[in-house]
JSON list of C-alpha atoms in Angstrom, two decimals:
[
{"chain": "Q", "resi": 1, "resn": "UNK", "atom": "CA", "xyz": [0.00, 0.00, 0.00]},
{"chain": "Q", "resi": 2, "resn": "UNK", "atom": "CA", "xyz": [2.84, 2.67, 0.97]},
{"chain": "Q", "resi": 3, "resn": "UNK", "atom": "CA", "xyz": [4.63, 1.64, -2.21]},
{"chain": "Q", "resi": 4, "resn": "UNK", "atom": "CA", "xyz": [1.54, 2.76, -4.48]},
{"chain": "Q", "resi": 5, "resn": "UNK", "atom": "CA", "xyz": [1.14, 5.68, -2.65]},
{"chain": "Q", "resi": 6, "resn": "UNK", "atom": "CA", "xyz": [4.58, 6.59, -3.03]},
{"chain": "Q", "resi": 7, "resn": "UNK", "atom": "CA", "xyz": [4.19, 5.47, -6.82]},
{"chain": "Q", "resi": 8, "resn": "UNK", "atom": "CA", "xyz": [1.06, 7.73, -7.14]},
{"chain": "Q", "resi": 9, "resn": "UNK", "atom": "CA", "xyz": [2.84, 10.54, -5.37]},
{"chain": "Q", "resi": 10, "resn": "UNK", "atom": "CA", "xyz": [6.32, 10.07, -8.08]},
{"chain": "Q", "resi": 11, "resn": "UNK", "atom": "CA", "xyz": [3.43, 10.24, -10.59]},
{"chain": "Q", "resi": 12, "resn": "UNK", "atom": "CA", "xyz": [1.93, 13.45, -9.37]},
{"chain": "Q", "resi": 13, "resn": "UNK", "atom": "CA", "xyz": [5.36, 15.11, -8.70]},
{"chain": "Q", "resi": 14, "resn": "UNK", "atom": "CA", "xyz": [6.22, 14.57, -12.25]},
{"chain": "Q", "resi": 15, "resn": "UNK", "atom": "CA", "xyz": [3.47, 15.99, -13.57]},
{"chain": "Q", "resi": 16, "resn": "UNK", "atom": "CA", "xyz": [3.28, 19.13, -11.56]},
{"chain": "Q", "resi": 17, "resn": "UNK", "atom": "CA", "xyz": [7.08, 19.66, -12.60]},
{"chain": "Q", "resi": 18, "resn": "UNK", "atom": "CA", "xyz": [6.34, 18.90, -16.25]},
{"chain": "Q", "resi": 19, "resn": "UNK", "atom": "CA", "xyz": [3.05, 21.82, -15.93]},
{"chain": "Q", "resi": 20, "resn": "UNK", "atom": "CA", "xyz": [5.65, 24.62, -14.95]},
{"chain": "Q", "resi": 21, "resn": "UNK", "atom": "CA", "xyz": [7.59, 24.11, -18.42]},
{"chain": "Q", "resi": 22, "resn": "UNK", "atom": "CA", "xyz": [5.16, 22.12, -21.11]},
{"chain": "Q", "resi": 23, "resn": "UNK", "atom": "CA", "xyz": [2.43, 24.80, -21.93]},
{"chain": "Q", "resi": 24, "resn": "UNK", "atom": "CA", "xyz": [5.18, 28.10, -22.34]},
{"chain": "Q", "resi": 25, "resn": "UNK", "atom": "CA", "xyz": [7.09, 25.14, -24.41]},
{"chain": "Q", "resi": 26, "resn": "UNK", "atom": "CA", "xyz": [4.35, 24.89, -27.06]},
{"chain": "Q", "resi": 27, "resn": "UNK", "atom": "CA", "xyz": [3.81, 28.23, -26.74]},
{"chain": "Q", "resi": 28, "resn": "UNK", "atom": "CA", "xyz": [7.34, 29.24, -27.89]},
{"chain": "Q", "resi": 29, "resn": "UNK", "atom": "CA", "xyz": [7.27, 26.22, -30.13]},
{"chain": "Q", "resi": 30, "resn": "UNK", "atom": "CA", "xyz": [3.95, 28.03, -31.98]},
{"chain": "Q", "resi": 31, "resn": "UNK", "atom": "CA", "xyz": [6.25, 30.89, -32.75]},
{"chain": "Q", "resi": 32, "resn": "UNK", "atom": "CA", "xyz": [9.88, 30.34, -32.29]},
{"chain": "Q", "resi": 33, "resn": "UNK", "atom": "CA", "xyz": [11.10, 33.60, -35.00]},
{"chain": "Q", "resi": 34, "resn": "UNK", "atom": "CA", "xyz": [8.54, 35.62, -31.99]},
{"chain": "Q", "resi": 35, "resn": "UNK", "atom": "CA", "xyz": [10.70, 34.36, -29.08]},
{"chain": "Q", "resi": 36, "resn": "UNK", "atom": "CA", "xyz": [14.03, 34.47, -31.21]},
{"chain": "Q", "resi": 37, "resn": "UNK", "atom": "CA", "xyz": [13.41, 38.48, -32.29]},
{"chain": "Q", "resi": 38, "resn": "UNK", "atom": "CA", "xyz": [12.81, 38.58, -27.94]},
{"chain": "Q", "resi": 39, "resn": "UNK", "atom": "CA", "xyz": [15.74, 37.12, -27.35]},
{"chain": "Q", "resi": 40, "resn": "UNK", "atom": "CA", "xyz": [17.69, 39.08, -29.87]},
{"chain": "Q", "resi": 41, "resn": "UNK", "atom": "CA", "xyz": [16.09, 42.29, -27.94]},
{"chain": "Q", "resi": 42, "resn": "UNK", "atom": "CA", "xyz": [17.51, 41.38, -24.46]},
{"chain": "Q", "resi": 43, "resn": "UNK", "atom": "CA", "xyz": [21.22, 41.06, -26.45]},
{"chain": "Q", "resi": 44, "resn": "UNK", "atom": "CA", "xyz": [21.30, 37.55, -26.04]},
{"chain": "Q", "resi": 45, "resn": "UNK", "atom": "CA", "xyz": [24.19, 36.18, -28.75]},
{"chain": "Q", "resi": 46, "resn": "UNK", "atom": "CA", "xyz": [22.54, 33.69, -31.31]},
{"chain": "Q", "resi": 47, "resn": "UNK", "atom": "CA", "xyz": [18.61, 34.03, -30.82]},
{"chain": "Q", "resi": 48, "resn": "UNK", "atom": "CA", "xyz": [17.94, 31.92, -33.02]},
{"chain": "Q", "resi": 49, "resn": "UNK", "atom": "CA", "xyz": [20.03, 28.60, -31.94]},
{"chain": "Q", "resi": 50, "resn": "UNK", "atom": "CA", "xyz": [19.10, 29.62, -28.23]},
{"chain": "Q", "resi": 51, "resn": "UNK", "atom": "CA", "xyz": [15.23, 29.74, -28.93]},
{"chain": "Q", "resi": 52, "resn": "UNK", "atom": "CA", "xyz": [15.49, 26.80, -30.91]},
{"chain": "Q", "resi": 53, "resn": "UNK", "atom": "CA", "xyz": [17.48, 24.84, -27.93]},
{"chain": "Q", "resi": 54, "resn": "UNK", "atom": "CA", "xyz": [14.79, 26.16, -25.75]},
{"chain": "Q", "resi": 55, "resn": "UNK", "atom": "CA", "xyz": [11.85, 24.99, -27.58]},
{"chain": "Q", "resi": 56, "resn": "UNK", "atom": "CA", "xyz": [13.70, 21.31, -27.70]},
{"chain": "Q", "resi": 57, "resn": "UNK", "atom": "CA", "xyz": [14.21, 21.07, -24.32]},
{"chain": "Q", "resi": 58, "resn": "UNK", "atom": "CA", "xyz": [10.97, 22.92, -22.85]},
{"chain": "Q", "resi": 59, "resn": "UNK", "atom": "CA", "xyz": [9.18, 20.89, -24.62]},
{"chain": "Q", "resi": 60, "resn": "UNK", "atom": "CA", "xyz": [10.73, 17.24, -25.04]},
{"chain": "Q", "resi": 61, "resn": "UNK", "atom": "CA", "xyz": [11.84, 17.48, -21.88]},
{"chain": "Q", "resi": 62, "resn": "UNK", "atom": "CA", "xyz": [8.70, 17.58, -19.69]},
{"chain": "Q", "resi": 63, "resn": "UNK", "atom": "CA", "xyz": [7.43, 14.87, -21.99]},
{"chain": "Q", "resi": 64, "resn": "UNK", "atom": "CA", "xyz": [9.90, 12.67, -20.90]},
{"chain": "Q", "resi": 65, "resn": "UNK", "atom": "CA", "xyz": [9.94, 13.68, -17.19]},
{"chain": "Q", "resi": 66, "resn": "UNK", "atom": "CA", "xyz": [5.52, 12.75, -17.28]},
{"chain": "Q", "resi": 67, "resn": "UNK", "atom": "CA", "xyz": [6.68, 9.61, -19.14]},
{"chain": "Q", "resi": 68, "resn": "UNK", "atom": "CA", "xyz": [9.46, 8.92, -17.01]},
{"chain": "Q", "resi": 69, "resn": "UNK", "atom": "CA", "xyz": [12.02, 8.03, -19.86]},
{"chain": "Q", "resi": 70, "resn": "UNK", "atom": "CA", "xyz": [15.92, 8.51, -18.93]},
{"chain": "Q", "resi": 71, "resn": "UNK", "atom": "CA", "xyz": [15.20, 10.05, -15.67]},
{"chain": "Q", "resi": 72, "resn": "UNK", "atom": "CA", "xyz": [18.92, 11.21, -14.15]},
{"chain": "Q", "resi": 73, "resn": "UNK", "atom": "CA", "xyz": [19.70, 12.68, -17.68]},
{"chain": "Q", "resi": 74, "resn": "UNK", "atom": "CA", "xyz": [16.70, 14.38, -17.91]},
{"chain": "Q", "resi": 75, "resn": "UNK", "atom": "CA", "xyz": [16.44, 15.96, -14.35]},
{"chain": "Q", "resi": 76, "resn": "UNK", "atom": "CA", "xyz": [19.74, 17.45, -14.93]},
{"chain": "Q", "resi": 77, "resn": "UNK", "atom": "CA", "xyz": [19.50, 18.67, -18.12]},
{"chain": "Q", "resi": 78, "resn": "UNK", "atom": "CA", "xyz": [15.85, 20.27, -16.79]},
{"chain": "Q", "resi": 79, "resn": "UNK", "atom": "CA", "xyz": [17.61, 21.44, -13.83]},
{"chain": "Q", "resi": 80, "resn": "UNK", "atom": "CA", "xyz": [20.64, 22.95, -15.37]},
{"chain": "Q", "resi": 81, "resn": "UNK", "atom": "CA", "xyz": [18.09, 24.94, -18.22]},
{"chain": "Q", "resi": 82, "resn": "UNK", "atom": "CA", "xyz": [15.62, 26.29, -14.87]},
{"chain": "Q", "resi": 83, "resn": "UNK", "atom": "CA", "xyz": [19.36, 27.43, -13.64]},
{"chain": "Q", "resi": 84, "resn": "UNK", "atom": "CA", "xyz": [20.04, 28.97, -16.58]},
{"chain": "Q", "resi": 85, "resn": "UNK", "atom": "CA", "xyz": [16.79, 30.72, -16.95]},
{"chain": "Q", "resi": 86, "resn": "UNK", "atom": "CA", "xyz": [16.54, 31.90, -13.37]},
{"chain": "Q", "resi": 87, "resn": "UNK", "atom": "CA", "xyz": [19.98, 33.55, -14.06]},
{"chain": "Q", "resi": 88, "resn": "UNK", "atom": "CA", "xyz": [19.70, 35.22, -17.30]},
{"chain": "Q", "resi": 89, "resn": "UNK", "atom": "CA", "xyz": [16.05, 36.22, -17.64]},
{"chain": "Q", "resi": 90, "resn": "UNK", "atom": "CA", "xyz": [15.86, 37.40, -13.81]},
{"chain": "Q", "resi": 91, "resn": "UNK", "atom": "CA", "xyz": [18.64, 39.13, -13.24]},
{"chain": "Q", "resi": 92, "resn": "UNK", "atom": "CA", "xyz": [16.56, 41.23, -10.46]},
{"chain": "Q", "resi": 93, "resn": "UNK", "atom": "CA", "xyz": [20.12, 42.91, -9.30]},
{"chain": "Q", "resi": 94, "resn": "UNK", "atom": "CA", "xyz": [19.43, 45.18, -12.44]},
{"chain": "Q", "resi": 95, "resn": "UNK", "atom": "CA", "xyz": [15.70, 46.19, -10.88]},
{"chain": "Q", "resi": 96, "resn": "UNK", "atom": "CA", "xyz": [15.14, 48.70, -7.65]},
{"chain": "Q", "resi": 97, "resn": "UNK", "atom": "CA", "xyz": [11.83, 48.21, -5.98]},
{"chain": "Q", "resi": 98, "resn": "UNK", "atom": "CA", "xyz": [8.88, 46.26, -6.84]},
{"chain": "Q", "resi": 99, "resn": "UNK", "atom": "CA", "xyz": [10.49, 45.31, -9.62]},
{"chain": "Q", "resi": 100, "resn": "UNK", "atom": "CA", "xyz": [13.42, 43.94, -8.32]},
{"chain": "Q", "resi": 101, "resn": "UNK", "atom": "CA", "xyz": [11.51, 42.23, -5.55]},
{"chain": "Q", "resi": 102, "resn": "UNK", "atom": "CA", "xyz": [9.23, 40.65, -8.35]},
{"chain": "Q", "resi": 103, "resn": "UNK", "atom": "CA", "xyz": [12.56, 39.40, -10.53]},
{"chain": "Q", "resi": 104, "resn": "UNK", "atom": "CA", "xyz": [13.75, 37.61, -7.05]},
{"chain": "Q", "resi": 105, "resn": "UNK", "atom": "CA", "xyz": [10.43, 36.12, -6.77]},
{"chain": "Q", "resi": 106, "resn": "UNK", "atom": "CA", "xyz": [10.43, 35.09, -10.49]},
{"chain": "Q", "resi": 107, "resn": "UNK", "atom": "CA", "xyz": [14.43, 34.00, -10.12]},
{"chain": "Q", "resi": 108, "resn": "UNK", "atom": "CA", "xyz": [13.63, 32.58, -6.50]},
{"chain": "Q", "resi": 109, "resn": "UNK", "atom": "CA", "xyz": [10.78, 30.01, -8.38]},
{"chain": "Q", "resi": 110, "resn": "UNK", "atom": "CA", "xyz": [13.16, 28.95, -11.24]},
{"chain": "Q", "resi": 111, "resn": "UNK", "atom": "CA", "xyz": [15.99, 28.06, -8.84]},
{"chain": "Q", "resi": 112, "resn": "UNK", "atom": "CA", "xyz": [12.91, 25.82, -7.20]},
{"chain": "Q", "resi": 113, "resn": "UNK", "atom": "CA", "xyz": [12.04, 24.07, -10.21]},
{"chain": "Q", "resi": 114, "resn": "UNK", "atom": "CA", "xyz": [15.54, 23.36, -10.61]},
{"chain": "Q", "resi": 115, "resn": "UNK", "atom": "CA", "xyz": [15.86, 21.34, -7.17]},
{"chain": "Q", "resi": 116, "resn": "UNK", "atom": "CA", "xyz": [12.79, 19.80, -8.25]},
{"chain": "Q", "resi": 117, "resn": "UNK", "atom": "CA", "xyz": [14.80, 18.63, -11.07]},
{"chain": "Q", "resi": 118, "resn": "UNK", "atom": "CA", "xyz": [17.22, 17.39, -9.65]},
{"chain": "Q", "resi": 119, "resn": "UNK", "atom": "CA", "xyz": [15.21, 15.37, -6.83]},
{"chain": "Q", "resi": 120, "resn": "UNK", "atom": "CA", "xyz": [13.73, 13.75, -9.81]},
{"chain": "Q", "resi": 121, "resn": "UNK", "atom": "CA", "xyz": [17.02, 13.13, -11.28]},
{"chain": "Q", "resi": 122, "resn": "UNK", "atom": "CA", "xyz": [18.35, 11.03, -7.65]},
{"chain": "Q", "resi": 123, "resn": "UNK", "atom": "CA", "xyz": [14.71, 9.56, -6.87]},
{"chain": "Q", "resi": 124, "resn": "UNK", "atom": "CA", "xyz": [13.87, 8.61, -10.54]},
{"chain": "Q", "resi": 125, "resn": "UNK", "atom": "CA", "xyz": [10.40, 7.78, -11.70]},
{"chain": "Q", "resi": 126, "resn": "UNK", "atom": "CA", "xyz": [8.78, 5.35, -9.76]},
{"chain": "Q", "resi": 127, "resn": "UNK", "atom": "CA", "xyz": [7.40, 2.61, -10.43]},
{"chain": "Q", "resi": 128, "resn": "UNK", "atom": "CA", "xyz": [4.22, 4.05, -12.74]},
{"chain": "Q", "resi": 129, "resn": "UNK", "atom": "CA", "xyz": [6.60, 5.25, -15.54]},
{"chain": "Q", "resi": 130, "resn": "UNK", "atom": "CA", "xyz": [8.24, 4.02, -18.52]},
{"chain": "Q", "resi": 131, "resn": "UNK", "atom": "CA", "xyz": [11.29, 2.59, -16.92]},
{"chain": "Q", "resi": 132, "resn": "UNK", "atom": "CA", "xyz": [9.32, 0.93, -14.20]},
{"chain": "Q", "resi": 133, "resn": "UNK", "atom": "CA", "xyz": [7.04, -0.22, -16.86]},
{"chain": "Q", "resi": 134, "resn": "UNK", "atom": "CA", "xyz": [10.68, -1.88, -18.42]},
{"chain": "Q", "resi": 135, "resn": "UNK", "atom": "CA", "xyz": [11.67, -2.87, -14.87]},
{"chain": "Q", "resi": 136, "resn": "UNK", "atom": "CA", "xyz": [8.37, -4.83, -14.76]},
{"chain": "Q", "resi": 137, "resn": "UNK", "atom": "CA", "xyz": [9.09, -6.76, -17.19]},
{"chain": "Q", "resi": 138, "resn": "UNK", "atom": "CA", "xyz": [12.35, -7.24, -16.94]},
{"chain": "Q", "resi": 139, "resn": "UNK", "atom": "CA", "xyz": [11.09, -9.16, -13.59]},
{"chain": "Q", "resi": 140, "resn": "UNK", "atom": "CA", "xyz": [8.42, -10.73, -15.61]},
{"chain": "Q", "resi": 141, "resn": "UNK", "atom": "CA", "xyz": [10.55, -12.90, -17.77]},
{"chain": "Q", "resi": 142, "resn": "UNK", "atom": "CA", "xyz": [12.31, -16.00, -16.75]},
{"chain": "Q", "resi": 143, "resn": "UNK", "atom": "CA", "xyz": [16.34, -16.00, -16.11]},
{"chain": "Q", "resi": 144, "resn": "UNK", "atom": "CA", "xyz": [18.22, -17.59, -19.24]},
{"chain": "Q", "resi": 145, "resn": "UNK", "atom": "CA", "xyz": [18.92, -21.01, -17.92]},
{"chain": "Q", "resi": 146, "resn": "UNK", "atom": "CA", "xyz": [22.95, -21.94, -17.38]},
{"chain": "Q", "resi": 147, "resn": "UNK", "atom": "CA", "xyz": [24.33, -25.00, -18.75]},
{"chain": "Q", "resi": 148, "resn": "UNK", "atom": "CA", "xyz": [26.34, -26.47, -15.62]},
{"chain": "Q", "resi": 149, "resn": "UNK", "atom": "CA", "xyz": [29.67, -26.08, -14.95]},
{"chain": "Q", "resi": 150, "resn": "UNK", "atom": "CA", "xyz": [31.89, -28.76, -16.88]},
{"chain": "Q", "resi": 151, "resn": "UNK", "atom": "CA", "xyz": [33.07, -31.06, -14.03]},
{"chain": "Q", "resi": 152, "resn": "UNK", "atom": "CA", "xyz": [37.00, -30.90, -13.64]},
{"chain": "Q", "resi": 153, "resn": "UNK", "atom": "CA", "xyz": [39.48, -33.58, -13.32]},
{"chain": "Q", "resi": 154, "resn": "UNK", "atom": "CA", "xyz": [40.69, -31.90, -10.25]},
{"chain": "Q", "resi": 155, "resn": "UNK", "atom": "CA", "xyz": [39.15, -30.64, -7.20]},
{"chain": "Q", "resi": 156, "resn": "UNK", "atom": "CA", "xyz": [39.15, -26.80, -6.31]},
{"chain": "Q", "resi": 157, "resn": "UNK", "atom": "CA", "xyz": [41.50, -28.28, -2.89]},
{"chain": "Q", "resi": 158, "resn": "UNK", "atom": "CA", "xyz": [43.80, -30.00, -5.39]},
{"chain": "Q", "resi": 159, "resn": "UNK", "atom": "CA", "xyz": [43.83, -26.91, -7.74]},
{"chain": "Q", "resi": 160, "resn": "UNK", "atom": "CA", "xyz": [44.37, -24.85, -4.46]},
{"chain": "Q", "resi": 161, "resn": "UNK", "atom": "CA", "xyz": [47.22, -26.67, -3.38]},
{"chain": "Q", "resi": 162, "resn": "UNK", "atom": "CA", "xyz": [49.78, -25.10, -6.38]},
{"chain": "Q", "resi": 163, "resn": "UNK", "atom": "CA", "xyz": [51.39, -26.73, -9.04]},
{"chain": "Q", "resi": 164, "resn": "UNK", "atom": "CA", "xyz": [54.30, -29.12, -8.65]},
{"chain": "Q", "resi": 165, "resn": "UNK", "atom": "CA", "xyz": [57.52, -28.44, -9.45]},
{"chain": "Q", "resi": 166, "resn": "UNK", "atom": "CA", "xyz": [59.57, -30.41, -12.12]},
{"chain": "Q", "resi": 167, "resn": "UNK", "atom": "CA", "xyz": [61.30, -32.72, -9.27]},
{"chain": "Q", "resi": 168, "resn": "UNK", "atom": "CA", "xyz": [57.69, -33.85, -8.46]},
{"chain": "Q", "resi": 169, "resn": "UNK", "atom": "CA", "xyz": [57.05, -32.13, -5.17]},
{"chain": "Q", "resi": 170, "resn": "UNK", "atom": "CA", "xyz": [54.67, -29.58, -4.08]},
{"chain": "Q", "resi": 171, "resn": "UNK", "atom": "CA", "xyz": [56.08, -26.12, -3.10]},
{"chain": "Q", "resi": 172, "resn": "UNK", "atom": "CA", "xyz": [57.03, -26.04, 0.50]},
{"chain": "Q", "resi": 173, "resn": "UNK", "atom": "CA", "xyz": [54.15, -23.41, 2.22]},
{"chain": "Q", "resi": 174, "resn": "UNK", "atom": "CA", "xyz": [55.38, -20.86, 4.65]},
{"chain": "Q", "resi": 175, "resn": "UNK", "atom": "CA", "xyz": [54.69, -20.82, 8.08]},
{"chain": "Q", "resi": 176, "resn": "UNK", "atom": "CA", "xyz": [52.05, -18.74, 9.16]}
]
């Protein structure tokens, strides 16, 4: 029972997470020359590769965090791009007043999303998720079945014991 819960609750992190990027994803995916010619406003060097980088990962990336595919690689690659946004759209040391109290706010939430991130990234999906869909049936099929073990003409204690030497003794041992 606590492990479905704690399934349930994986589920309904992930999704919550995913809500904070997915729908301004699309968005910006709808019009990507729009949020290239905003980027290019705010001076940042190559608009377009950085809106289309953007797009990719605000919007494949919470796909694959609801689905739960490649979970450590995409926690940190969400995590590092909330960083990164946090730090370069809110830069509320430029504001004074209720502006620069709103950046801080706006800067304060990224940074969050990003530790959300990266608690997905060390938890992982749980169980209701594409890898523990994999993991369930990886525990589903039956273990390949081992031939035996070819039966020696020694024993391991004769094998143990060391090879003799060419005058047909064993090696004297040292005393413990």
């Amino acid at each position: 029972m606590i492990a479905r819960a704690q399934d349930g609750t994986l589920l309904a992190a992930r999704l919550l997470l995913a809500a904070a990027l997915l729908p301004t994803g699309i968005a910006r995916a709808l019009n990507v020359s729009g949020f290239a010619l905003t980027l290019a406003g705010s001076g940042m060097p190559f608009p377009n590769g950085v809106a289309t980088a953007a797009v990719v990962v605000q919007v494949f990336g919470p796909l694959a965090l609801i689905l739960g595919v490649l979970p450590r690689l995409t926690g940190l690659a969400l995590a590092a791009f909330a960083a990164v946004t946090a730090v370069m759209l809110h830069a509320f040391w430029q504001f004074v007043g209720p502006a620069a109290v709103a950046e801080r706010t706006l800067m304060l939430a990224d940074l969050g999303l990003a530790g959300g991130f990266l608690i997905y990234a060390l938890t992982g999906p749980g169980a209701w998720s594409w890898q523990g869909w994999r993991a369930g049936q990886a525990a589903e099929r039956p273990a390949p079945q081992r031939a035996p073990a070819k039966a020696a003409g020694k024993s391991s204690a004769a094998r143990g014991a060391g090879a003799k030497k060419a005058g047909g003794r064993a090696p004297a041992r040292a005393a413990a």
